[in-house]
mmCIF file of C-alpha atoms in Angstrom:
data_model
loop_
_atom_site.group_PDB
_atom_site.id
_atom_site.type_symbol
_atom_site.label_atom_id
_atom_site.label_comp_id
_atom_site.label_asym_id
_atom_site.label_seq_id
_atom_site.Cartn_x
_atom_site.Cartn_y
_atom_site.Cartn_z
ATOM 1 C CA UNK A 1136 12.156 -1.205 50.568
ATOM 2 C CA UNK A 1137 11.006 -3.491 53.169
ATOM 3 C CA UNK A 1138 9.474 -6.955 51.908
ATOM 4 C CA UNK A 1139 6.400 -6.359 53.471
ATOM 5 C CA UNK A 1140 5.937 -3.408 50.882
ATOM 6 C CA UNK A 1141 7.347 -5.793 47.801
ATOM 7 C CA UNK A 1142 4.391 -8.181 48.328
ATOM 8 C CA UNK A 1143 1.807 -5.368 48.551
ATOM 9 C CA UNK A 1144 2.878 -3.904 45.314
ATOM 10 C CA UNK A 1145 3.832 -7.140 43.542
ATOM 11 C CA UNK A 1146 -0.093 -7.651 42.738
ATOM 12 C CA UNK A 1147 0.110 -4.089 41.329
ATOM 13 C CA UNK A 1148 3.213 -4.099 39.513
ATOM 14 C CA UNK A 1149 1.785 -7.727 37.532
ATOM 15 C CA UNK A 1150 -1.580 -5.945 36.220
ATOM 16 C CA UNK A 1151 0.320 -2.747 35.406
ATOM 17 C CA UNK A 1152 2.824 -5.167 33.020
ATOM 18 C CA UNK A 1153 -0.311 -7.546 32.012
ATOM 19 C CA UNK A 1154 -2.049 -4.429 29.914
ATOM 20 C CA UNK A 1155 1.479 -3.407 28.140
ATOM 21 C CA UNK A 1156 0.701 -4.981 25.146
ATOM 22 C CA UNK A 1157 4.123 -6.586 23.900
ATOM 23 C CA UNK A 1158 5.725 -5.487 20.495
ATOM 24 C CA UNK A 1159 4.671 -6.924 17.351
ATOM 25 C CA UNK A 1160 7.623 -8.597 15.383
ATOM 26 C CA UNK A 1161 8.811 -6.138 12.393
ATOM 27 C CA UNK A 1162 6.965 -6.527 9.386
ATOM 28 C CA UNK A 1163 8.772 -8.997 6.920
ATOM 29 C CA UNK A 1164 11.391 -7.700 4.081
ATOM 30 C CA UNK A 1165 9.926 -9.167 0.888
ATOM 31 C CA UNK A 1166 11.997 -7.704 -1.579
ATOM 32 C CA UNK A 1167 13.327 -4.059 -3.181
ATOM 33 C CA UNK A 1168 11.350 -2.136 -5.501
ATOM 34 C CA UNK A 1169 14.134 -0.740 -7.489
ATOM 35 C CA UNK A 1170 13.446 3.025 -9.161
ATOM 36 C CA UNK A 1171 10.741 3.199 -12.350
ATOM 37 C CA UNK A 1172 9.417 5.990 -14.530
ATOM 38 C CA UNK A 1173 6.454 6.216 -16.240
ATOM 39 C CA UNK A 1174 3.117 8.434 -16.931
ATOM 40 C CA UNK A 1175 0.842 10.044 -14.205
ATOM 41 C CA UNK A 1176 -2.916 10.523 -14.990
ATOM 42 C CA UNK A 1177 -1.743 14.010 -15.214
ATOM 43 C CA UNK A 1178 0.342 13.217 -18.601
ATOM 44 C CA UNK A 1179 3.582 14.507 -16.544
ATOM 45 C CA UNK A 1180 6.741 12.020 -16.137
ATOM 46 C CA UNK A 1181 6.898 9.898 -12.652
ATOM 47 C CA UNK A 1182 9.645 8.859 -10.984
ATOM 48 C CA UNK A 1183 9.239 6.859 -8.196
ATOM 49 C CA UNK A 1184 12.851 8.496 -6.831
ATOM 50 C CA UNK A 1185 11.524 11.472 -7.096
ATOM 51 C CA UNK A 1186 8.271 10.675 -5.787
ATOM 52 C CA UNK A 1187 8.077 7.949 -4.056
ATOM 53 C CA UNK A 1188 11.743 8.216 -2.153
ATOM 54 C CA UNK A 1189 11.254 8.535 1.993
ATOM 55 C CA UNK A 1190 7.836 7.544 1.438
ATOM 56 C CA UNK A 1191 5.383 4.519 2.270
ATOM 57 C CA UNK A 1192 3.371 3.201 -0.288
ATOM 58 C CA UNK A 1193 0.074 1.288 -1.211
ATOM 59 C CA UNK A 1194 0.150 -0.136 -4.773
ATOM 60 C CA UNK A 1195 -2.391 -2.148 -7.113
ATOM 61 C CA UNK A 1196 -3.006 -2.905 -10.344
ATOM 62 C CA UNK A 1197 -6.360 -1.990 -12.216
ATOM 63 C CA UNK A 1198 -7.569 -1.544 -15.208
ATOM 64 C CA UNK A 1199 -10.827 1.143 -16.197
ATOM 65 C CA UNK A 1200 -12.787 -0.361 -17.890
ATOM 66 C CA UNK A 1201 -12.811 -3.682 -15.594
ATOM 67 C CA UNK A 1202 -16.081 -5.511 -15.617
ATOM 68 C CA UNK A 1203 -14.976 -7.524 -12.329
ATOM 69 C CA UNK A 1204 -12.555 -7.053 -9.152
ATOM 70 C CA UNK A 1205 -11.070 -3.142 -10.204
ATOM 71 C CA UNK A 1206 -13.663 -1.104 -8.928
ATOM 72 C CA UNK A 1207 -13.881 -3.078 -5.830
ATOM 73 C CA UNK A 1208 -10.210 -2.780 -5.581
ATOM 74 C CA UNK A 1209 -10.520 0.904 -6.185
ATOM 75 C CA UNK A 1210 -13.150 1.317 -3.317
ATOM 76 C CA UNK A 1211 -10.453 -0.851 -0.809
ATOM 77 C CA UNK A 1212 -7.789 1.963 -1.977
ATOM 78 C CA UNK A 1213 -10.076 4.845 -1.477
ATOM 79 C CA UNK A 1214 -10.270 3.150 2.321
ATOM 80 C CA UNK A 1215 -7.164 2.965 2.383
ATOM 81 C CA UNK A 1216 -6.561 6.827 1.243
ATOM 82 C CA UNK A 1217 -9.353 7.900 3.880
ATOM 83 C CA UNK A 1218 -7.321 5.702 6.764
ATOM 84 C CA UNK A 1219 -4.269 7.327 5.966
ATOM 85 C CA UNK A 1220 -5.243 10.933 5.732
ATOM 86 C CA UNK A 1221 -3.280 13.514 7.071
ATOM 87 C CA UNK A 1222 0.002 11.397 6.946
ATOM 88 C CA UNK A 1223 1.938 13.295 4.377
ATOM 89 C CA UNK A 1224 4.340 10.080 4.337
ATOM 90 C CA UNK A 1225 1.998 8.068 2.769
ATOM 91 C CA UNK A 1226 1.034 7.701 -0.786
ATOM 92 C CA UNK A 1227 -1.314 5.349 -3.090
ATOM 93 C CA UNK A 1228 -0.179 3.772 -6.473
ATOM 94 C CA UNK A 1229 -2.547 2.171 -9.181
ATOM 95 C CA UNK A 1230 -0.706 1.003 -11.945
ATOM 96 C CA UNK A 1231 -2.644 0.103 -15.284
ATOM 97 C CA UNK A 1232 -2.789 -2.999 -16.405
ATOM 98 C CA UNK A 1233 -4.125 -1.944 -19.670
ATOM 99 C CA UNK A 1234 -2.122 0.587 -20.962
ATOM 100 C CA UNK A 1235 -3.415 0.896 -24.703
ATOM 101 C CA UNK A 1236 -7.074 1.931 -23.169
ATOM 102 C CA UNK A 1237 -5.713 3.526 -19.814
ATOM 103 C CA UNK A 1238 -4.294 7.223 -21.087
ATOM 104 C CA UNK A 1239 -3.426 9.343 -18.792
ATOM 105 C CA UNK A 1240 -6.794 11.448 -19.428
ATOM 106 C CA UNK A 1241 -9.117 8.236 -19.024
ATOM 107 C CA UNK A 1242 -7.285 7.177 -15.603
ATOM 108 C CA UNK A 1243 -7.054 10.923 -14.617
ATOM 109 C CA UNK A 1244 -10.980 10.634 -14.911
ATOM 110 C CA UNK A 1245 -11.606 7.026 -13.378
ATOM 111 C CA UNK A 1246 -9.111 8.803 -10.353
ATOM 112 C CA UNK A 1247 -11.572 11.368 -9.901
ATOM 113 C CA UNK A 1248 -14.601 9.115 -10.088
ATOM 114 C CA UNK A 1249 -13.414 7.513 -7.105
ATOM 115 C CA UNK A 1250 -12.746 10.279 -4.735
ATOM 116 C CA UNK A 1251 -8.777 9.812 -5.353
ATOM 117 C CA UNK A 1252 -6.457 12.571 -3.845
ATOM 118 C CA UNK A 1253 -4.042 13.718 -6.813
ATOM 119 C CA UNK A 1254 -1.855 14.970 -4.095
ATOM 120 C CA UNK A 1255 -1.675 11.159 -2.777
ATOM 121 C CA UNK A 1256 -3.018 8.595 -5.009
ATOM 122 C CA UNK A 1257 -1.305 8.222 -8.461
ATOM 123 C CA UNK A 1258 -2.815 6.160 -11.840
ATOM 124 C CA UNK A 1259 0.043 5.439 -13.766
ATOM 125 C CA UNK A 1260 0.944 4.043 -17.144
ATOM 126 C CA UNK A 1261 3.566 2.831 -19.420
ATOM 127 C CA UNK A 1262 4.634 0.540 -21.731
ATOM 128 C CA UNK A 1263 3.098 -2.956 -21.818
ATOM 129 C CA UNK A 1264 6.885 -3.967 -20.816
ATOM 130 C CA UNK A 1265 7.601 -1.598 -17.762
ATOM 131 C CA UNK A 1266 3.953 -2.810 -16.304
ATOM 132 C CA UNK A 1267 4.944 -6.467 -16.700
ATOM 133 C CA UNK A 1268 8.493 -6.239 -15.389
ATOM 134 C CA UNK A 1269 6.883 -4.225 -12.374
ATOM 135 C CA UNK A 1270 3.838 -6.884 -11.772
ATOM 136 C CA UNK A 1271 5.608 -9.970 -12.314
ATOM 137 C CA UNK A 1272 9.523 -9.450 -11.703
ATOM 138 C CA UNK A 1273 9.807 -6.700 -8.613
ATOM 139 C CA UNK A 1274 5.960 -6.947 -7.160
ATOM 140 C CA UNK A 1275 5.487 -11.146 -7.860
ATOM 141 C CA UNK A 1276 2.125 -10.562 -8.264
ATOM 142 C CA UNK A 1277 1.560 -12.312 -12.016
ATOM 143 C CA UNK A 1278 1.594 -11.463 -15.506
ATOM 144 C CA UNK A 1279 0.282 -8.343 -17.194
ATOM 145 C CA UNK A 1280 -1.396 -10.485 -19.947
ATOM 146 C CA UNK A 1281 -2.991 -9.139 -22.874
ATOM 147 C CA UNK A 1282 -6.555 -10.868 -21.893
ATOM 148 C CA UNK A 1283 -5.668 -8.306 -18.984
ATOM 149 C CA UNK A 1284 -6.008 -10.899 -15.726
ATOM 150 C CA UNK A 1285 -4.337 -9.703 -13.066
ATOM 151 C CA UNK A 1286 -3.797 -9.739 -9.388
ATOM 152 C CA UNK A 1287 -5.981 -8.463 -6.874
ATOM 153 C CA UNK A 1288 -3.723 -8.199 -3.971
ATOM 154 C CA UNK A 1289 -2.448 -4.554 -2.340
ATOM 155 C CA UNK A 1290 1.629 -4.302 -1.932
ATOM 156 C CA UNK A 1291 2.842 -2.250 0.892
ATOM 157 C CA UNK A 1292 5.890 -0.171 0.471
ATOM 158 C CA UNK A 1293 8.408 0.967 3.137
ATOM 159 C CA UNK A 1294 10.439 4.074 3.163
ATOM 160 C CA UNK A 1295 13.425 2.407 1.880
ATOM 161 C CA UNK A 1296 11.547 1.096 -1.145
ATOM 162 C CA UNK A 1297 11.048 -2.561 0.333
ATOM 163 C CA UNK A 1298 8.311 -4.811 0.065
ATOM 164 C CA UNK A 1299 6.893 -5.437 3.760
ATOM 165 C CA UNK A 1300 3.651 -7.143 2.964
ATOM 166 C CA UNK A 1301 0.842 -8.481 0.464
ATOM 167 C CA UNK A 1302 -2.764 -7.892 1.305
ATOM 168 C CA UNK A 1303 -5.373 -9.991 -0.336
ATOM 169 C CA UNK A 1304 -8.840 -7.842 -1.239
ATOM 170 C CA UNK A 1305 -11.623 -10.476 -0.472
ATOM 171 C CA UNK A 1306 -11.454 -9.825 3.327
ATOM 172 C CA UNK A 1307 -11.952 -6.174 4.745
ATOM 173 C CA UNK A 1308 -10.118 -7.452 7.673
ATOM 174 C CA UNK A 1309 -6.776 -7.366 5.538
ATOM 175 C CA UNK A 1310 -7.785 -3.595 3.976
ATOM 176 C CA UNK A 1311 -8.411 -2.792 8.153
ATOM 177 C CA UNK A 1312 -4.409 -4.757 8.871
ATOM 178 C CA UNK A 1313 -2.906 -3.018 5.431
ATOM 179 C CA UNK A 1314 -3.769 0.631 7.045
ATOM 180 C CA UNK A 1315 -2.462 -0.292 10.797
ATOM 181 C CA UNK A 1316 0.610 -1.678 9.094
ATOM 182 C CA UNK A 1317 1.547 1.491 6.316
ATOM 183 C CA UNK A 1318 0.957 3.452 9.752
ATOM 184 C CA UNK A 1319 3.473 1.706 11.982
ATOM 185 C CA UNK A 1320 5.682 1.523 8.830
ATOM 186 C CA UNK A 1321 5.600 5.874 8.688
ATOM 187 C CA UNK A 1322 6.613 5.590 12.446
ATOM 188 C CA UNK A 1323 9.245 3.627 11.700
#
């Protein structure tokens, strides 16, 4: 190619490159979520190998009968379900912190009083111990304490079962980042 021709196209070949965005860094490993069982709204038996395995996930903990942040939280997942639909590799998980009051019947209703996908978006319950261990010990998101304070923050799930990020529910900027990011993650 003669030079003459380099320097006419080197103006064009810089704005071509300038509007290639460049590639975002990977999202950050924050852990494992190792494999749990417990109760679906539905009554059946859930295991997250079962269910969750190959899969991205959302997760939160609520309780029904929450006078504060839960319902709010609940609307951010229901965002979060509507920004995600159609992707088949993507599922929702509210675990209860509340498990005495949260039967599978009374989450299966707060579920559909929300707009919540039972194909999708699982309510789950347990023991008092398997929703501590999971808050506190694999998600680092607090205590499951009997005056039932709990975190507010959304945990997003990778394929492999790894943490890749913690999303705070004050800002709807961060609900807006958590769907972009379980997206790339299904891509992955």
């Amino acid at each position: 190619m003669p030079f003459w021709l380099r320097i006419a196209l080197f103006p064009s070949l810089l704005l071509f490159t300038a509007g290639c965005p460049s590639p975002k860094p990977p999202l950050p490993d924050l852990g494992n979520v190792p494999d749990f069982q417990l109760t679906r709204e539905t009554g059946a038996a859930f295991a997250s190998a079962i269910e969750l395995r190959g899969k991205v996930w959302v997760a939160d903990f609520i309780f029904t009968n929450c006078p504060g942040p839960c319902p709010r939280l609940t609307q951010h997942m229901k965002r979060v379900q509507e920004g995600l639909v159609g992707i088949d590799q993507a599922k929702l998980v509210s675990f209860t912190v509340d498990p005495a009051r949260d039967t599978p019947r009374v989450l299966a209703d707060y579920g559909k009083k929300f707009g919540a996908d039972p194909l999708r978006w699982y309510f789950l319950t347990g023991s008092r111990e398997d929703l501590h261990h999971l808050s506190k010990d694999v998600f680092k998101l607090g205590d499951v304490a009997p005056d039932l304070e709990h975190s507010t923050r959304f945990v997003l799930v990778d394929k492999q079962s790894r943490i890749r990020g913690y999303y705070g529910s004050s800002e709807p900027s961060r609900i807006v980042q958590l769907i972009e990011d379980a997206k790339r993650l299904v891509k992955e």
